[in-house]
mmCIF file of C-alpha atoms and ligand atoms in Angstrom:
data_model
loop_
_atom_site.group_PDB
_atom_site.id
_atom_site.type_symbol
_atom_site.label_atom_id
_atom_site.label_comp_id
_atom_site.label_asym_id
_atom_site.label_seq_id
_atom_site.Cartn_x
_atom_site.Cartn_y
_atom_site.Cartn_z
ATOM 1 C CA MET Z 27 -15.151 56.147 104.842
ATOM 2 C CA GLU Z 28 -14.611 57.317 101.287
ATOM 3 C CA SER Z 29 -13.230 54.450 99.226
ATOM 4 C CA GLU Z 30 -10.518 54.804 96.582
ATOM 5 C CA SER Z 31 -12.786 54.110 93.660
ATOM 6 C CA LEU Z 32 -14.948 57.056 94.634
ATOM 7 C CA VAL Z 33 -12.218 59.634 93.993
ATOM 8 C CA SER Z 34 -13.088 60.230 90.431
ATOM 9 C CA ILE Z 35 -13.193 62.443 87.350
ATOM 10 C CA TYR Z 36 -16.682 63.467 88.456
ATOM 11 C CA HIS Z 37 -15.208 65.452 91.333
ATOM 12 C CA ARG Z 38 -13.503 67.724 88.815
ATOM 13 C CA PHE Z 39 -16.939 68.712 87.633
ATOM 14 C CA GLY Z 40 -18.431 68.978 91.086
ATOM 15 C CA VAL Z 41 -20.496 65.807 90.930
ATOM 16 C CA GLU Z 42 -20.386 63.336 93.794
ATOM 17 C CA PRO Z 43 -20.213 59.651 92.797
ATOM 18 C CA ILE Z 44 -22.650 57.260 94.437
ATOM 19 C CA ILE Z 45 -22.712 53.596 95.373
ATOM 20 C CA ASN Z 46 -25.131 51.949 92.971
ATOM 21 C CA ALA Z 47 -26.728 48.831 94.481
ATOM 22 C CA CYS Z 48 -29.723 49.281 92.220
ATOM 23 C CA GLY Z 49 -28.500 47.669 88.978
ATOM 24 C CA SER Z 50 -28.353 48.905 85.394
ATOM 25 C CA VAL Z 51 -30.984 51.614 85.769
ATOM 26 C CA THR Z 52 -30.730 54.561 83.403
ATOM 27 C CA ARG Z 53 -31.145 57.163 86.136
ATOM 28 C CA LEU Z 54 -27.904 55.945 87.749
ATOM 29 C CA GLY Z 55 -25.896 55.579 84.565
ATOM 30 C CA GLY Z 56 -26.633 52.022 83.427
ATOM 31 C CA ALA Z 57 -24.463 48.920 83.463
ATOM 32 C CA PRO Z 58 -20.666 48.900 83.889
ATOM 33 C CA MET Z 59 -18.802 48.522 80.592
ATOM 34 C CA PRO Z 60 -16.082 45.837 80.571
ATOM 35 C CA ASP Z 61 -12.506 46.966 79.842
ATOM 36 C CA GLU Z 62 -12.653 45.381 76.362
ATOM 37 C CA VAL Z 63 -15.684 47.516 75.547
ATOM 38 C CA LEU Z 64 -14.038 50.715 76.769
ATOM 39 C CA GLU Z 65 -10.888 49.901 74.830
ATOM 40 C CA ALA Z 66 -12.951 49.215 71.701
ATOM 41 C CA PHE Z 67 -14.659 52.595 72.168
ATOM 42 C CA ARG Z 68 -11.290 54.350 72.420
ATOM 43 C CA GLN Z 69 -9.821 52.583 69.393
ATOM 44 C CA ALA Z 70 -12.925 53.326 67.351
ATOM 45 C CA SER Z 71 -12.419 57.024 67.971
ATOM 46 C CA GLU Z 72 -8.978 57.035 66.344
ATOM 47 C CA VAL Z 73 -10.081 57.024 62.697
ATOM 48 C CA SER Z 74 -13.095 58.033 60.652
ATOM 49 C CA VAL Z 75 -15.381 55.571 58.874
ATOM 50 C CA SER Z 76 -18.522 55.812 56.808
ATOM 51 C CA LEU Z 77 -21.459 55.434 59.177
ATOM 52 C CA GLU Z 78 -23.599 53.543 56.670
ATOM 53 C CA GLN Z 79 -20.748 51.063 56.076
ATOM 54 C CA LEU Z 80 -20.411 50.691 59.818
ATOM 55 C CA GLN Z 81 -24.152 50.213 60.378
ATOM 56 C CA ALA Z 82 -24.153 47.623 57.558
ATOM 57 C CA ALA Z 83 -21.377 45.725 59.344
ATOM 58 C CA ALA Z 84 -23.341 46.080 62.595
ATOM 59 C CA SER Z 85 -26.390 44.746 60.795
ATOM 60 C CA ARG Z 86 -24.542 41.584 59.792
ATOM 61 C CA LYS Z 87 -23.186 41.089 63.310
ATOM 62 C CA ILE Z 88 -26.559 41.681 64.986
ATOM 63 C CA ALA Z 89 -28.256 39.397 62.451
ATOM 64 C CA GLU Z 90 -25.789 36.638 63.305
ATOM 65 C CA HIS Z 91 -26.398 36.962 67.051
ATOM 66 C CA THR Z 92 -30.180 37.247 66.798
ATOM 67 C CA GLY Z 93 -30.923 34.892 63.915
ATOM 68 C CA THR Z 94 -32.617 37.730 62.018
ATOM 69 C CA GLU Z 95 -32.152 39.160 58.522
ATOM 70 C CA ALA Z 96 -30.740 42.521 59.588
ATOM 71 C CA GLY Z 97 -30.139 44.879 62.486
ATOM 72 C CA LEU Z 98 -29.285 48.406 63.465
ATOM 73 C CA VAL Z 99 -27.480 49.949 66.424
ATOM 74 C CA THR Z 100 -29.855 52.482 67.947
ATOM 75 C CA SER Z 101 -29.994 55.030 70.751
ATOM 76 C CA GLY Z 102 -31.258 52.624 73.399
ATOM 77 C CA ALA Z 103 -34.214 50.307 73.134
ATOM 78 C CA ALA Z 104 -36.338 53.452 73.232
ATOM 79 C CA GLY Z 105 -34.674 54.746 70.049
ATOM 80 C CA ALA Z 106 -35.186 51.317 68.504
ATOM 81 C CA LEU Z 107 -38.923 51.505 69.263
ATOM 82 C CA THR Z 108 -39.269 54.933 67.641
ATOM 83 C CA LEU Z 109 -37.328 53.800 64.567
ATOM 84 C CA GLY Z 110 -39.177 50.483 64.383
ATOM 85 C CA ALA Z 111 -42.533 52.251 64.496
ATOM 86 C CA ALA Z 112 -41.335 54.797 61.897
ATOM 87 C CA ALA Z 113 -40.230 51.948 59.625
ATOM 88 C CA ILE Z 114 -43.612 50.221 59.917
ATOM 89 C CA LEU Z 115 -45.446 53.504 59.265
ATOM 90 C CA ALA Z 116 -43.435 54.662 56.259
ATOM 91 C CA ARG Z 117 -42.018 51.430 54.809
ATOM 92 C CA HIS Z 118 -40.380 52.557 51.560
ATOM 93 C CA ASP Z 119 -42.622 55.498 50.914
ATOM 94 C CA LEU Z 120 -40.396 58.569 50.772
ATOM 95 C CA ARG Z 121 -43.320 60.942 51.086
ATOM 96 C CA ARG Z 122 -44.398 59.255 54.307
ATOM 97 C CA MET Z 123 -40.860 59.431 55.661
ATOM 98 C CA GLU Z 124 -40.858 63.142 55.059
ATOM 99 C CA GLN Z 125 -44.241 63.573 56.742
ATOM 100 C CA LEU Z 126 -43.571 61.722 59.993
ATOM 101 C CA PRO Z 127 -44.657 62.209 62.740
ATOM 102 C CA HIS Z 128 -47.744 63.455 60.889
ATOM 103 C CA CYS Z 129 -49.508 60.393 59.588
ATOM 104 C CA ASP Z 130 -53.247 61.085 59.488
ATOM 105 C CA SER Z 131 -53.367 60.340 55.760
ATOM 106 C CA PHE Z 132 -52.175 56.724 56.027
ATOM 107 C CA PRO Z 133 -52.640 53.805 58.451
ATOM 108 C CA HIS Z 134 -51.011 54.784 61.739
ATOM 109 C CA GLU Z 135 -52.667 52.858 64.552
ATOM 110 C CA PHE Z 136 -50.673 50.388 66.624
ATOM 111 C CA ILE Z 137 -52.550 47.881 68.742
ATOM 112 C CA ILE Z 138 -51.228 47.335 72.268
ATOM 113 C CA ALA Z 139 -52.559 45.439 75.270
ATOM 114 C CA ARG Z 140 -53.705 47.896 77.933
ATOM 115 C CA GLU Z 141 -51.766 45.939 80.560
ATOM 116 C CA GLN Z 142 -48.542 46.389 78.527
ATOM 117 C CA ARG Z 143 -48.643 50.173 78.476
ATOM 118 C CA SER Z 144 -45.912 52.115 80.279
ATOM 119 C CA GLY Z 145 -43.963 55.334 80.046
ATOM 120 C CA TYR Z 146 -41.845 53.709 77.358
ATOM 121 C CA ASP Z 147 -44.703 53.758 74.875
ATOM 122 C CA HIS Z 148 -43.838 57.431 74.367
ATOM 123 C CA ALA Z 149 -41.009 56.015 72.245
ATOM 124 C CA VAL Z 150 -43.512 54.379 69.888
ATOM 125 C CA ARG Z 151 -45.822 57.405 69.837
ATOM 126 C CA ALA Z 152 -42.891 59.714 69.033
ATOM 127 C CA SER Z 153 -42.956 58.306 65.491
ATOM 128 C CA GLY Z 154 -46.488 59.608 65.047
ATOM 129 C CA ALA Z 155 -48.122 56.254 65.770
ATOM 130 C CA ARG Z 156 -51.388 56.309 67.690
ATOM 131 C CA LEU Z 157 -51.873 53.523 70.226
ATOM 132 C CA VAL Z 158 -55.144 51.632 70.299
ATOM 133 C CA GLU Z 159 -55.633 49.587 73.458
ATOM 134 C CA VAL Z 160 -57.086 46.124 73.685
ATOM 135 C CA GLY Z 161 -57.868 44.051 76.776
ATOM 136 C CA PHE Z 162 -58.254 45.264 80.307
ATOM 137 C CA ASN Z 163 -56.133 45.249 83.423
ATOM 138 C CA GLU Z 164 -58.599 43.290 85.512
ATOM 139 C CA ILE Z 165 -56.157 41.563 87.800
ATOM 140 C CA VAL Z 166 -54.528 44.803 88.932
ATOM 141 C CA SER Z 167 -57.926 46.462 89.333
ATOM 142 C CA ASN Z 168 -59.089 43.375 91.241
ATOM 143 C CA ALA Z 169 -62.205 43.288 89.092
ATOM 144 C CA GLY Z 170 -61.701 40.095 87.112
ATOM 145 C CA VAL Z 171 -59.537 37.081 86.511
ATOM 146 C CA ARG Z 172 -58.561 37.204 82.851
ATOM 147 C CA ARG Z 173 -55.678 38.840 81.033
ATOM 148 C CA THR Z 174 -55.497 40.048 77.430
ATOM 149 C CA GLU Z 175 -56.416 37.373 74.883
ATOM 150 C CA ALA Z 176 -55.252 36.904 71.290
ATOM 151 C CA TRP Z 177 -58.715 37.336 69.763
ATOM 152 C CA GLU Z 178 -58.815 40.878 71.125
ATOM 153 C CA TYR Z 179 -55.894 41.853 68.896
ATOM 154 C CA ALA Z 180 -57.572 40.233 65.880
ATOM 155 C CA ALA Z 181 -60.872 41.981 66.594
ATOM 156 C CA ALA Z 182 -59.219 45.402 66.796
ATOM 157 C CA ILE Z 183 -57.514 45.271 63.378
ATOM 158 C CA ASN Z 184 -59.082 47.591 60.808
ATOM 159 C CA GLU Z 185 -58.080 49.753 57.834
ATOM 160 C CA HIS Z 186 -56.281 52.230 60.110
ATOM 161 C CA THR Z 187 -54.072 49.569 61.682
ATOM 162 C CA ALA Z 188 -50.362 49.897 60.893
ATOM 163 C CA GLY Z 189 -48.911 47.433 63.388
ATOM 164 C CA ILE Z 190 -48.957 45.732 66.766
ATOM 165 C CA VAL Z 191 -46.661 46.645 69.678
ATOM 166 C CA TYR Z 192 -45.894 43.895 72.161
ATOM 167 C CA VAL Z 193 -43.920 44.296 75.392
ATOM 168 C CA HIS Z 194 -42.102 41.053 76.097
ATOM 169 C CA ALA Z 195 -41.792 39.743 79.660
ATOM 170 C CA ALA Z 196 -41.379 36.215 80.988
ATOM 171 C CA ASP Z 197 -45.051 36.231 82.022
ATOM 172 C CA SER Z 198 -46.563 38.318 79.203
ATOM 173 C CA GLU Z 199 -50.005 37.190 78.111
ATOM 174 C CA PRO Z 200 -51.015 36.190 75.574
ATOM 175 C CA ALA Z 201 -47.717 34.566 74.580
ATOM 176 C CA LEU Z 202 -45.865 36.406 71.818
ATOM 177 C CA SER Z 203 -46.257 33.392 69.513
ATOM 178 C CA GLU Z 204 -50.066 33.694 69.710
ATOM 179 C CA VAL Z 205 -50.009 37.380 68.855
ATOM 180 C CA VAL Z 206 -47.556 36.717 66.000
ATOM 181 C CA LYS Z 207 -50.023 34.179 64.640
ATOM 182 C CA VAL Z 208 -52.726 36.863 64.497
ATOM 183 C CA ALA Z 209 -50.280 39.343 62.969
ATOM 184 C CA LEU Z 210 -49.224 36.898 60.246
ATOM 185 C CA GLN Z 211 -52.801 35.931 59.410
ATOM 186 C CA ARG Z 212 -53.789 39.576 58.995
ATOM 187 C CA GLU Z 213 -50.446 40.687 57.496
ATOM 188 C CA ILE Z 214 -49.855 43.282 60.194
ATOM 189 C CA PRO Z 215 -46.223 43.778 61.321
ATOM 190 C CA ILE Z 216 -45.403 43.339 64.999
ATOM 191 C CA LEU Z 217 -42.810 45.356 66.922
ATOM 192 C CA VAL Z 218 -41.539 43.770 70.154
ATOM 193 C CA ASP Z 219 -40.076 45.665 73.087
ATOM 194 C CA ALA Z 220 -37.573 43.175 74.552
ATOM 195 C CA ALA Z 221 -35.399 45.873 76.153
ATOM 196 C CA GLY Z 222 -34.463 43.948 79.286
ATOM 197 C CA GLU Z 223 -35.268 40.402 78.149
ATOM 198 C CA VAL Z 224 -31.710 39.095 78.176
ATOM 199 C CA PRO Z 225 -30.344 37.103 79.895
ATOM 200 C CA PRO Z 226 -31.057 34.343 79.105
ATOM 201 C CA ARG Z 227 -28.985 34.968 75.988
ATOM 202 C CA SER Z 228 -31.067 32.350 74.181
ATOM 203 C CA ASN Z 229 -33.766 35.066 74.067
ATOM 204 C CA LEU Z 230 -31.648 36.962 71.521
ATOM 205 C CA LYS Z 231 -32.694 34.305 69.027
ATOM 206 C CA ALA Z 232 -35.863 32.901 70.611
ATOM 207 C CA ILE Z 233 -37.883 36.124 70.550
ATOM 208 C CA ALA Z 234 -37.217 36.825 66.870
ATOM 209 C CA ALA Z 235 -37.772 33.132 66.077
ATOM 210 C CA THR Z 236 -41.456 33.538 66.960
ATOM 211 C CA GLY Z 237 -41.730 35.350 63.615
ATOM 212 C CA ALA Z 238 -41.930 38.869 65.073
ATOM 213 C CA ASP Z 239 -41.024 41.457 62.423
ATOM 214 C CA LEU Z 240 -38.899 43.734 64.620
ATOM 215 C CA VAL Z 241 -37.382 43.311 68.087
ATOM 216 C CA ALA Z 242 -35.830 46.070 70.232
ATOM 217 C CA TYR Z 243 -33.154 45.451 72.888
ATOM 218 C CA SER Z 244 -31.251 47.699 75.273
ATOM 219 C CA GLY Z 245 -27.487 47.743 74.788
ATOM 220 C CA GLY Z 246 -26.789 49.303 78.177
ATOM 221 C CA LYS Z 247 -28.465 46.765 80.435
ATOM 222 C CA ALA Z 248 -27.178 43.174 80.746
ATOM 223 C CA ILE Z 249 -25.314 43.388 77.424
ATOM 224 C CA ARG Z 250 -23.128 46.059 79.075
ATOM 225 C CA GLY Z 251 -22.514 48.217 76.070
ATOM 226 C CA PRO Z 252 -22.732 52.004 76.289
ATOM 227 C CA GLN Z 253 -25.782 53.051 78.283
ATOM 228 C CA SER Z 254 -27.024 55.111 75.356
ATOM 229 C CA THR Z 255 -27.146 52.171 72.907
ATOM 230 C CA GLY Z 256 -29.687 49.595 71.823
ATOM 231 C CA MET Z 257 -30.452 47.345 68.868
ATOM 232 C CA LEU Z 258 -33.317 46.913 66.467
ATOM 233 C CA CYS Z 259 -33.348 43.633 64.560
ATOM 234 C CA GLY Z 260 -35.691 41.762 62.261
ATOM 235 C CA LYS Z 261 -36.928 41.881 58.673
ATOM 236 C CA ARG Z 262 -34.465 43.373 56.228
ATOM 237 C CA GLU Z 263 -37.082 45.478 54.487
ATOM 238 C CA LEU Z 264 -38.097 47.218 57.711
ATOM 239 C CA ILE Z 265 -34.533 47.610 58.985
ATOM 240 C CA SER Z 266 -33.602 49.294 55.712
ATOM 241 C CA SER Z 267 -36.437 51.786 56.168
ATOM 242 C CA ALA Z 268 -35.335 52.415 59.770
ATOM 243 C CA ALA Z 269 -31.720 52.914 58.645
ATOM 244 C CA LEU Z 270 -32.747 55.353 55.929
ATOM 245 C CA GLN Z 271 -34.747 57.387 58.431
ATOM 246 C CA MET Z 272 -31.887 57.467 60.920
ATOM 247 C CA LEU Z 273 -28.706 58.025 58.908
ATOM 248 C CA ASP Z 274 -27.333 61.426 58.009
ATOM 249 C CA MET Z 275 -28.623 62.001 54.482
ATOM 250 C CA ASP Z 276 -26.668 65.074 53.465
ATOM 251 C CA ASP Z 277 -25.129 63.693 50.271
ATOM 252 C CA HIS Z 278 -25.867 63.832 46.538
ATOM 253 C CA GLY Z 279 -28.178 61.185 45.133
ATOM 254 C CA GLN Z 280 -25.783 60.505 42.261
ATOM 255 C CA LEU Z 281 -22.863 59.891 44.635
ATOM 256 C CA TRP Z 282 -24.455 58.064 47.529
ATOM 257 C CA GLU Z 283 -23.917 54.315 47.455
ATOM 258 C CA PRO Z 284 -25.034 52.724 50.712
ATOM 259 C CA PRO Z 285 -24.264 49.023 51.255
ATOM 260 C CA ALA Z 286 -27.065 47.182 49.469
ATOM 261 C CA ASP Z 287 -27.609 44.701 52.285
ATOM 262 C CA LEU Z 288 -28.490 47.580 54.616
ATOM 263 C CA ILE Z 289 -30.288 49.882 52.209
ATOM 264 C CA ASP Z 290 -31.347 48.554 48.832
ATOM 265 C CA LEU Z 291 -31.745 51.781 46.863
ATOM 266 C CA THR Z 292 -33.648 49.962 44.123
ATOM 267 C CA MET Z 293 -36.569 49.874 46.555
ATOM 268 C CA PHE Z 294 -36.687 53.681 46.734
ATOM 269 C CA ASP Z 295 -37.590 56.260 44.093
ATOM 270 C CA GLY Z 296 -34.988 58.735 45.303
ATOM 271 C CA ILE Z 297 -33.224 59.516 48.535
ATOM 272 C CA PRO Z 298 -35.001 61.351 51.325
ATOM 273 C CA ARG Z 299 -33.486 64.099 53.434
ATOM 274 C CA HIS Z 300 -32.893 63.638 57.164
ATOM 275 C CA GLY Z 301 -35.673 61.569 58.652
ATOM 276 C CA ILE Z 302 -37.406 61.405 61.997
ATOM 277 C CA GLY Z 303 -34.588 59.219 63.353
ATOM 278 C CA ARG Z 304 -31.900 61.831 62.709
ATOM 279 C CA SER Z 305 -32.261 62.976 66.304
ATOM 280 C CA LEU Z 306 -31.589 59.394 67.483
ATOM 281 C CA LYS Z 307 -28.055 59.159 66.133
ATOM 282 C CA VAL Z 308 -25.359 56.891 67.531
ATOM 283 C CA SER Z 309 -21.623 57.478 67.181
ATOM 284 C CA LYS Z 310 -19.105 55.180 65.544
ATOM 285 C CA GLU Z 311 -17.564 54.597 68.984
ATOM 286 C CA GLU Z 312 -20.914 53.584 70.462
ATOM 287 C CA ILE Z 313 -21.556 51.183 67.585
ATOM 288 C CA ILE Z 314 -18.190 49.454 67.957
ATOM 289 C CA ALA Z 315 -18.500 49.350 71.743
ATOM 290 C CA LEU Z 316 -21.965 47.812 71.561
ATOM 291 C CA LEU Z 317 -20.867 45.172 69.040
ATOM 292 C CA THR Z 318 -17.925 44.304 71.274
ATOM 293 C CA ALA Z 319 -20.218 44.001 74.283
ATOM 294 C CA LEU Z 320 -22.665 41.891 72.276
ATOM 295 C CA GLU Z 321 -19.881 39.452 71.418
ATOM 296 C CA LEU Z 322 -18.831 39.181 75.079
ATOM 297 C CA PHE Z 323 -22.417 38.786 76.261
ATOM 298 C CA SER Z 324 -23.258 36.205 73.606
ATOM 299 C CA CYS Z 325 -20.320 33.961 74.432
ATOM 300 C CA GLY Z 326 -21.125 33.975 78.155
ATOM 301 C CA ALA Z 327 -18.081 36.022 79.177
ATOM 302 C CA TYR Z 328 -19.998 37.670 82.033
ATOM 303 C CA ASP Z 329 -21.254 34.473 83.669
ATOM 304 C CA VAL Z 330 -18.190 33.922 85.877
ATOM 305 C CA GLN Z 331 -18.808 37.252 87.643
ATOM 306 C CA ASN Z 332 -22.016 35.872 89.117
ATOM 307 C CA HIS Z 333 -19.982 33.836 91.626
ATOM 308 C CA GLU Z 334 -18.200 36.928 92.869
ATOM 309 C CA TYR Z 335 -21.513 38.826 93.063
ATOM 310 C CA ARG Z 336 -22.871 36.032 95.224
ATOM 311 C CA ARG Z 337 -19.926 36.248 97.619
ATOM 312 C CA TRP Z 338 -20.459 40.013 97.973
ATOM 313 C CA LEU Z 339 -24.116 39.557 98.803
ATOM 314 C CA GLU Z 340 -23.325 36.803 101.302
ATOM 315 C CA GLN Z 341 -20.793 39.118 102.941
ATOM 316 C CA ILE Z 342 -23.413 41.854 103.307
ATOM 317 C CA ALA Z 343 -25.945 39.387 104.742
ATOM 318 C CA GLU Z 344 -23.378 38.018 107.205
ATOM 319 C CA GLU Z 345 -22.418 41.481 108.433
ATOM 320 C CA LEU Z 346 -26.050 42.434 108.970
ATOM 321 C CA GLU Z 347 -26.574 39.241 110.927
ATOM 322 C CA ARG Z 348 -23.399 39.710 112.983
ATOM 323 C CA GLU Z 349 -24.522 43.240 113.909
ATOM 324 C CA ASN Z 350 -27.982 41.978 114.874
ATOM 325 C CA ALA Z 351 -29.593 44.283 112.335
ATOM 326 C CA ASN Z 352 -33.372 44.539 112.468
ATOM 327 C CA ALA Z 353 -33.747 42.803 109.143
ATOM 328 C CA VAL Z 354 -33.992 39.393 107.538
ATOM 329 C CA CYS Z 355 -31.821 38.770 104.481
ATOM 330 C CA SER Z 356 -32.651 36.356 101.678
ATOM 331 C CA LEU Z 357 -30.298 35.594 98.864
ATOM 332 C CA VAL Z 358 -32.217 35.204 95.607
ATOM 333 C CA ILE Z 359 -30.423 32.855 93.219
ATOM 334 C CA PRO Z 360 -32.096 32.931 89.802
ATOM 335 C CA GLU Z 361 -32.874 29.652 88.089
ATOM 336 C CA CYS Z 362 -31.069 30.904 84.992
ATOM 337 C CA SER Z 363 -27.350 30.725 85.806
ATOM 338 C CA GLU Z 364 -26.678 33.612 83.409
ATOM 339 C CA ARG Z 365 -28.538 35.974 85.728
ATOM 340 C CA TRP Z 366 -26.841 37.461 88.766
ATOM 341 C CA PRO Z 367 -28.143 36.918 92.305
ATOM 342 C CA LEU Z 368 -29.920 39.591 94.364
ATOM 343 C CA LEU Z 369 -30.114 40.152 98.105
ATOM 344 C CA GLU Z 370 -33.515 40.990 99.559
ATOM 345 C CA ILE Z 371 -33.489 42.721 102.942
ATOM 346 C CA GLN Z 372 -36.823 42.588 104.747
ATOM 347 C CA ILE Z 373 -36.572 45.326 107.332
ATOM 348 C CA GLU Z 374 -38.430 45.456 110.644
ATOM 349 C CA GLU Z 375 -40.237 48.722 110.046
ATOM 350 C CA ASP Z 376 -41.555 49.054 113.591
ATOM 351 C CA LYS Z 377 -37.955 49.259 114.831
ATOM 352 C CA VAL Z 378 -36.039 51.186 112.143
ATOM 353 C CA GLY Z 379 -38.698 53.181 110.296
ATOM 354 C CA THR Z 380 -40.223 52.434 106.921
ATOM 355 C CA ALA Z 381 -38.253 51.113 103.969
ATOM 356 C CA PHE Z 382 -38.820 54.530 102.358
ATOM 357 C CA ASP Z 383 -37.162 56.211 105.377
ATOM 358 C CA VAL Z 384 -34.190 53.841 105.221
ATOM 359 C CA CYS Z 385 -33.893 54.291 101.464
ATOM 360 C CA ARG Z 386 -33.974 58.080 101.821
ATOM 361 C CA LYS Z 387 -31.288 58.034 104.543
ATOM 362 C CA LEU Z 388 -29.090 55.817 102.374
ATOM 363 C CA ARG Z 389 -29.379 58.332 99.555
ATOM 364 C CA GLU Z 390 -28.696 61.279 101.865
ATOM 365 C CA GLY Z 391 -25.473 59.875 103.347
ATOM 366 C CA THR Z 392 -21.905 60.220 102.056
ATOM 367 C CA PRO Z 393 -21.327 58.511 99.759
ATOM 368 C CA ALA Z 394 -24.941 58.344 98.687
ATOM 369 C CA VAL Z 395 -26.149 54.755 98.419
ATOM 370 C CA TYR Z 396 -28.950 53.746 96.061
ATOM 371 C CA VAL Z 397 -30.584 50.367 96.641
ATOM 372 C CA GLY Z 398 -33.241 48.603 94.590
ATOM 373 C CA HIS Z 399 -36.547 50.331 95.337
ATOM 374 C CA ALA Z 400 -39.086 48.166 93.516
ATOM 375 C CA ARG Z 401 -40.525 46.652 96.701
ATOM 376 C CA LEU Z 402 -40.250 49.370 99.316
ATOM 377 C CA HIS Z 403 -44.018 49.183 99.853
ATOM 378 C CA ALA Z 404 -43.488 45.647 101.150
ATOM 379 C CA GLY Z 405 -40.717 46.813 103.516
ATOM 380 C CA LEU Z 406 -38.067 45.304 101.287
ATOM 381 C CA LEU Z 407 -34.735 46.727 100.101
ATOM 382 C CA THR Z 408 -33.107 44.961 97.166
ATOM 383 C CA ILE Z 409 -29.345 44.841 96.645
ATOM 384 C CA ASN Z 410 -28.372 44.365 93.014
ATOM 385 C CA PRO Z 411 -24.621 43.738 92.686
ATOM 386 C CA LEU Z 412 -24.218 44.513 88.954
ATOM 387 C CA CYS Z 413 -22.825 48.040 89.344
ATOM 388 C CA LEU Z 414 -20.986 47.546 92.653
ATOM 389 C CA LYS Z 415 -17.206 47.634 92.888
ATOM 390 C CA ALA Z 416 -15.388 45.167 95.168
ATOM 391 C CA ASP Z 417 -14.178 47.936 97.467
ATOM 392 C CA GLN Z 418 -17.700 49.310 97.902
ATOM 393 C CA VAL Z 419 -19.136 46.126 99.386
ATOM 394 C CA SER Z 420 -17.950 46.677 102.947
ATOM 395 C CA VAL Z 421 -18.892 50.377 102.819
ATOM 396 C CA LEU Z 422 -22.364 49.371 101.700
ATOM 397 C CA ALA Z 423 -22.648 46.723 104.429
ATOM 398 C CA GLN Z 424 -21.519 49.224 107.061
ATOM 399 C CA ARG Z 425 -24.061 51.826 105.962
ATOM 400 C CA LEU Z 426 -26.847 49.260 106.042
ATOM 401 C CA CYS Z 427 -25.765 48.121 109.514
ATOM 402 C CA GLU Z 428 -25.767 51.722 110.820
ATOM 403 C CA LEU Z 429 -29.322 52.317 109.646
ATOM 404 C CA LEU Z 430 -30.781 48.941 110.530
ATOM 405 C CA LYS Z 431 -29.345 48.545 114.049
HETATM 406 C C1 PLP S 16 -35.266 49.711 79.819
HETATM 407 C C2 PLP S 16 -36.498 49.579 79.000
HETATM 408 C C3 PLP S 16 -36.703 50.362 77.865
HETATM 409 C C4 PLP S 16 -35.741 51.458 77.462
HETATM 410 O O1 PLP S 16 -34.490 50.968 77.136
HETATM 411 P P1 PLP S 16 -33.278 51.978 76.837
HETATM 412 O O2 PLP S 16 -32.214 51.100 76.287
HETATM 413 O O3 PLP S 16 -32.930 52.600 78.150
HETATM 414 O O4 PLP S 16 -33.770 52.978 75.865
HETATM 415 C C5 PLP S 16 -37.835 50.164 77.113
HETATM 416 N N1 PLP S 16 -38.742 49.215 77.457
HETATM 417 C C6 PLP S 16 -38.597 48.456 78.560
HETATM 418 C C7 PLP S 16 -39.641 47.436 78.884
HETATM 419 C C8 PLP S 16 -37.465 48.605 79.370
HETATM 420 O O5 PLP S 16 -37.309 47.840 80.458
#
């Protein structure tokens, strides 16, 4: 049953490839890079360039696509959150840069809604920032009806406050614009986690247009750059602090001339040594590959694939129906035409075992198949076509049929 595309370089190293019907998740290697992106990566490796010149060029490109003043290619959205928090904490204070993540002697609290906390807030705390929660999570705890409200952010601001962290989602409350209003009134910078908030590609501009100071995106999700990349964009002053804390600083002060639009040295009283972001470096190849992917994503080059994805999902649903599988398939077509469709498979757990059992058996087979697992508790498997290859579709359908008959 092994398909051609599964004979791969990974076998040389004793690793068995899988069928990924789960989407761009990090644990399965992220989104597929288009050929143009891979070719850009290869070409970028052929010569050397100055990384600060390259990040300055990236800054201009990211600024253009996001409508912001400046940007930086980072190590994922997580790296962007650490750098963004470090920039807000240290600004242009070289002593503070040197001290991070120790920041007891200056304002270091970031306000966050309790309902927006997740494992990713490690990335913010890695800078030294301490999170201060506001609001409750009453709806999840089934103990109330209200979500976090803007006044709660305002009420929590004090002399220890350095910034606000906001995790953007289509249904985040309060709306980002309301929190930005509080932040502007009190002159507190706001860092937005928008890792997976594109598509729609209009969000690249819309989120920053609320007036948020810094916005973090993943490069390895829908943008389809290298899995390890991300972007931080926003106010030039903060991006320049982030860049200074990330770049390799092993040069002489009297020789070093970074591009002024990325790092305006007149704002600093010297040049620091390696900063807290030195461990979040990105390579020249990753930068070029991400910028290439950003151009493709921004011009809608990926949209046509959504038709093919839909045909694949319909094929899987038809085969399950033809085989009388103990399951009901629903094709989920997103309202936003830039988003790809999904296939939800509601399994009859009394006949085939729980969705967890089916999911485990799919992973245990050869090749291992990983399906979307967000709604297993509801007896639902999700098929996300983003990382599938055309020749894997029938293998996937066959495996599902075997387990659901
Ligand atoms: C994916 C994600 C991240 C991390 O993004 P990386 O690019 O993998 O570092 C952070 N926050 C949220 C909300 C995410 O969905």
